[in-house]
Amino acid sequence: MRIHFHGAAGTTTGSMHVLEFEGGRRVLLDCGLYQGHRKEAFEKNRNLPFSARELSVCVLSHAHIDHSGNLPSLVKAGFRGPIVTTPATRDLCAVMLEDSGRLQESDVKFVNKKRLAEHKRPFEPLYTPQDIPPVMELMEPLPYRTGRELVPGVTVTLFDAGHLLGSALVALDFTEGGRRRRLVFTGDLGRRGQPILRDPEPVTSAEILITESTYGDRLHPKDEDVQAKLVELFGQAAARRSKLIIPAFSVGRTQQLLYFLNELHRAGRLPAIPVYVDSPLSNRATEVFERHPECFDAEASALFRGQSEPFAMRGVTYVTAKEESQRLNDAPGPFAVISASGMCEGGRILHHLRHGVDDARNIVLLVGFQAESTLGRRIQEKQEFIRIFGEEHRLRAEVHTIQALSGHADREEILAYFRSTGPLPKTAYVVHGEPPASAAMAESLRALGIGNVVTPAAGRTETV
Ligand SMILES: [Zn+2]
């Protein structure tokens, strides 16, 4: 077989790989949005690196936009095959892709204002919310651990990746040259012991592996006590009567935070300051979480049993209206606001940062991975000046990071996972990482005993 590595190769976004089987049948793994510098992202996302019509089927590992966010472009380009994914991923995609369409629209509106002033031709948005229903029609839900033939002779089975509600490790079984083979794609590999989600399921007998490497060169702090840190920072915000600004992915991270806050609140450990979840997407995603308790781990199932709204708690306000969100800009503290996007690349969090970063009493709490050249990364690096909406701001607010909530396994956790899956694969392709992370992961996999480990550059084709 041949594998074309089109995205998330040498970087962490734009996950997109094409598998070409005997007889020329092509299967697309993920169709993620590339995120980075606006102009480059615009070009990359608009121009798919393959003919959409030549693909028979797409398998989607999970709903994060860097894995699913370019599906609308794929369908606009003529793809008509099924998009096979778990039921929870399908439901999350319905809200996430629509939101992404809205962001694409407003992003282009912003750029076009400038272009029109300069008498330049306006851009078309990559896609809009109107482009989402045709994508959803192609989605074919496949429960975990259930085989489904994708194309003649190729069967897919999805296993729980423990990374996000509905996230899947993808196993493809096929026969080639009379030989049974199995390819496993990790999508994004989660971690053991994460709130709400089950642990990643061991998928055995992979001969060919495509693995992520987001944290391939790093270890998460082992003894980081998330709840203690939340109590401390909420306490500081209460004492200083200031704002605790928490950029968080609307889907996954926000629900985990709410889960922790709910637990702390029940235990009476949380200072009574208002908490605002200011993201319409978070609110809709939370409803999807509530519809899919089949994805919960035993602890969350027990906690949520009998509760109709397991993510609701006293003191939390879900903000939907724009005006209500804007009122928070000038509202006095203390309060905490959880808003998106998680890497501060867009969304309402930008307004909260704009009105909060230059006050030394305020606290910015980062709870997820911050990719290179994002505003979130610049805040994490505590750069003295940061640009928000084209204006320069002095970053005076305190900045804290909680690593333990990361949805990605770190180097040791990835290795431990592969040790748990029985005989090692013969060949491993390392993707979805910044170059130092992928290189370190590749080195570790060689040391583990995998003979052929490749870190493909974007656009590479490998025969295996
Ligand atoms: Zn992900």
PDB file of N, CA and C in Angstrom, residues 347-379:
ATOM      1  N   GLY A 347     -12.427  34.066  18.480  1.00  0.00           N
ATOM      2  CA  GLY A 347     -13.520  33.858  19.425  1.00  0.00           C
ATOM      3  C   GLY A 347     -13.541  34.905  20.528  1.00  0.00           C
ATOM      4  N   ARG A 348     -14.484  34.696  21.438  1.00  0.00           N
ATOM      5  CA  ARG A 348     -14.745  35.711  22.467  1.00  0.00           C
ATOM      6  C   ARG A 348     -13.603  35.881  23.467  1.00  0.00           C
ATOM      7  N   ILE A 349     -12.748  34.876  23.590  1.00  0.00           N
ATOM      8  CA  ILE A 349     -11.639  35.002  24.547  1.00  0.00           C
ATOM      9  C   ILE A 349     -10.798  36.237  24.235  1.00  0.00           C
ATOM     10  N   LEU A 350     -10.724  36.592  22.945  1.00  0.00           N
ATOM     11  CA  LEU A 350      -9.896  37.741  22.555  1.00  0.00           C
ATOM     12  C   LEU A 350     -10.392  39.015  23.230  1.00  0.00           C
ATOM     13  N   HIS A 351     -11.713  39.167  23.356  1.00  0.00           N
ATOM     14  CA  HIS A 351     -12.252  40.357  24.021  1.00  0.00           C
ATOM     15  C   HIS A 351     -11.891  40.348  25.506  1.00  0.00           C
ATOM     16  N   HIS A 352     -11.972  39.175  26.107  1.00  0.00           N
ATOM     17  CA  HIS A 352     -11.652  39.109  27.539  1.00  0.00           C
ATOM     18  C   HIS A 352     -10.173  39.400  27.764  1.00  0.00           C
ATOM     19  N   LEU A 353      -9.332  38.908  26.870  1.00  0.00           N
ATOM     20  CA  LEU A 353      -7.901  39.175  27.006  1.00  0.00           C
ATOM     21  C   LEU A 353      -7.621  40.671  26.772  1.00  0.00           C
ATOM     22  N   ARG A 354      -8.269  41.192  25.756  1.00  0.00           N
ATOM     23  CA  ARG A 354      -8.062  42.597  25.410  1.00  0.00           C
ATOM     24  C   ARG A 354      -8.391  43.497  26.594  1.00  0.00           C
ATOM     25  N   HIS A 355      -9.435  43.129  27.333  1.00  0.00           N
ATOM     26  CA  HIS A 355      -9.846  43.952  28.472  1.00  0.00           C
ATOM     27  C   HIS A 355      -9.226  43.489  29.778  1.00  0.00           C
ATOM     28  N   GLY A 356      -8.304  42.564  29.709  1.00  0.00           N
ATOM     29  CA  GLY A 356      -7.801  42.041  30.984  1.00  0.00           C
ATOM     30  C   GLY A 356      -6.296  41.905  31.112  1.00  0.00           C
ATOM     31  N   VAL A 357      -5.585  41.769  29.987  1.00  0.00           N
ATOM     32  CA  VAL A 357      -4.165  41.400  30.121  1.00  0.00           C
ATOM     33  C   VAL A 357      -3.290  42.507  30.679  1.00  0.00           C
ATOM     34  N   ASP A 358      -3.728  43.767  30.556  1.00  0.00           N
ATOM     35  CA  ASP A 358      -2.812  44.810  31.035  1.00  0.00           C
ATOM     36  C   ASP A 358      -3.006  45.147  32.508  1.00  0.00           C
ATOM     37  N   ASP A 359      -3.833  44.386  33.216  1.00  0.00           N
ATOM     38  CA  ASP A 359      -4.012  44.604  34.648  1.00  0.00           C
ATOM     39  C   ASP A 359      -3.276  43.497  35.413  1.00  0.00           C
ATOM     40  N   ALA A 360      -2.292  43.903  36.205  1.00  0.00           N
ATOM     41  CA  ALA A 360      -1.427  42.936  36.886  1.00  0.00           C
ATOM     42  C   ALA A 360      -2.188  42.090  37.914  1.00  0.00           C
ATOM     43  N   ARG A 361      -3.389  42.512  38.317  1.00  0.00           N
ATOM     44  CA  ARG A 361      -4.150  41.725  39.298  1.00  0.00           C
ATOM     45  C   ARG A 361      -4.814  40.514  38.651  1.00  0.00           C
ATOM     46  N   ASN A 362      -5.014  40.620  37.355  1.00  0.00           N
ATOM     47  CA  ASN A 362      -5.736  39.543  36.664  1.00  0.00           C
ATOM     48  C   ASN A 362      -4.837  38.333  36.432  1.00  0.00           C
ATOM     49  N   ILE A 363      -5.505  37.222  36.163  1.00  0.00           N
ATOM     50  CA  ILE A 363      -4.769  35.970  35.957  1.00  0.00           C
ATOM     51  C   ILE A 363      -5.246  35.342  34.655  1.00  0.00           C
ATOM     52  N   VAL A 364      -4.287  34.936  33.815  1.00  0.00           N
ATOM     53  CA  VAL A 364      -4.644  34.142  32.633  1.00  0.00           C
ATOM     54  C   VAL A 364      -4.203  32.717  32.930  1.00  0.00           C
ATOM     55  N   LEU A 365      -5.133  31.788  32.829  1.00  0.00           N
ATOM     56  CA  LEU A 365      -4.809  30.386  33.098  1.00  0.00           C
ATOM     57  C   LEU A 365      -4.923  29.591  31.804  1.00  0.00           C
ATOM     58  N   LEU A 366      -3.787  29.055  31.346  1.00  0.00           N
ATOM     59  CA  LEU A 366      -3.787  28.256  30.115  1.00  0.00           C
ATOM     60  C   LEU A 366      -3.909  26.792  30.501  1.00  0.00           C
ATOM     61  N   VAL A 367      -4.804  26.096  29.825  1.00  0.00           N
ATOM     62  CA  VAL A 367      -5.075  24.710  30.238  1.00  0.00           C
ATOM     63  C   VAL A 367      -4.861  23.702  29.113  1.00  0.00           C
ATOM     64  N   GLY A 368      -4.285  24.151  28.005  1.00  0.00           N
ATOM     65  CA  GLY A 368      -4.099  23.201  26.903  1.00  0.00           C
ATOM     66  C   GLY A 368      -2.844  23.514  26.119  1.00  0.00           C
ATOM     67  N   PHE A 369      -2.588  22.690  25.130  1.00  0.00           N
ATOM     68  CA  PHE A 369      -1.408  22.860  24.283  1.00  0.00           C
ATOM     69  C   PHE A 369      -1.511  24.165  23.503  1.00  0.00           C
ATOM     70  N   GLN A 370      -0.427  24.927  23.466  1.00  0.00           N
ATOM     71  CA  GLN A 370      -0.399  26.187  22.729  1.00  0.00           C
ATOM     72  C   GLN A 370       0.577  26.037  21.563  1.00  0.00           C
ATOM     73  N   ALA A 371       0.041  25.977  20.352  1.00  0.00           N
ATOM     74  CA  ALA A 371       0.896  25.737  19.183  1.00  0.00           C
ATOM     75  C   ALA A 371       1.749  26.962  18.871  1.00  0.00           C
ATOM     76  N   GLU A 372       2.819  26.686  18.156  1.00  0.00           N
ATOM     77  CA  GLU A 372       3.730  27.742  17.709  1.00  0.00           C
ATOM     78  C   GLU A 372       2.965  28.843  16.977  1.00  0.00           C
ATOM     79  N   SER A 373       3.424  30.041  17.147  1.00  0.00           N
ATOM     80  CA  SER A 373       2.898  31.234  16.470  1.00  0.00           C
ATOM     81  C   SER A 373       1.410  31.491  16.718  1.00  0.00           C
ATOM     82  N   THR A 374       0.900  31.009  17.846  1.00  0.00           N
ATOM     83  CA  THR A 374      -0.455  31.403  18.253  1.00  0.00           C
ATOM     84  C   THR A 374      -0.327  32.438  19.375  1.00  0.00           C
ATOM     85  N   LEU A 375      -1.398  33.203  19.575  1.00  0.00           N
ATOM     86  CA  LEU A 375      -1.388  34.194  20.656  1.00  0.00           C
ATOM     87  C   LEU A 375      -1.229  33.482  22.005  1.00  0.00           C
ATOM     88  N   GLY A 376      -1.850  32.313  22.122  1.00  0.00           N
ATOM     89  CA  GLY A 376      -1.745  31.537  23.365  1.00  0.00           C
ATOM     90  C   GLY A 376      -0.294  31.220  23.703  1.00  0.00           C
ATOM     91  N   ARG A 377       0.486  30.840  22.663  1.00  0.00           N
ATOM     92  CA  ARG A 377       1.903  30.539  22.895  1.00  0.00           C
ATOM     93  C   ARG A 377       2.650  31.795  23.352  1.00  0.00           C
ATOM     94  N   ARG A 378       2.322  32.935  22.746  1.00  0.00           N
ATOM     95  CA  ARG A 378       3.012  34.176  23.137  1.00  0.00           C
ATOM     96  C   ARG A 378       2.682  34.553  24.576  1.00  0.00           C
ATOM     97  N   ILE A 379       1.443  34.300  24.977  1.00  0.00           N
ATOM     98  CA  ILE A 379       1.067  34.574  26.370  1.00  0.00           C
ATOM     99  C   ILE A 379       1.793  33.601  27.291  1.00  0.00           C
TER     100      ILE A 379
END
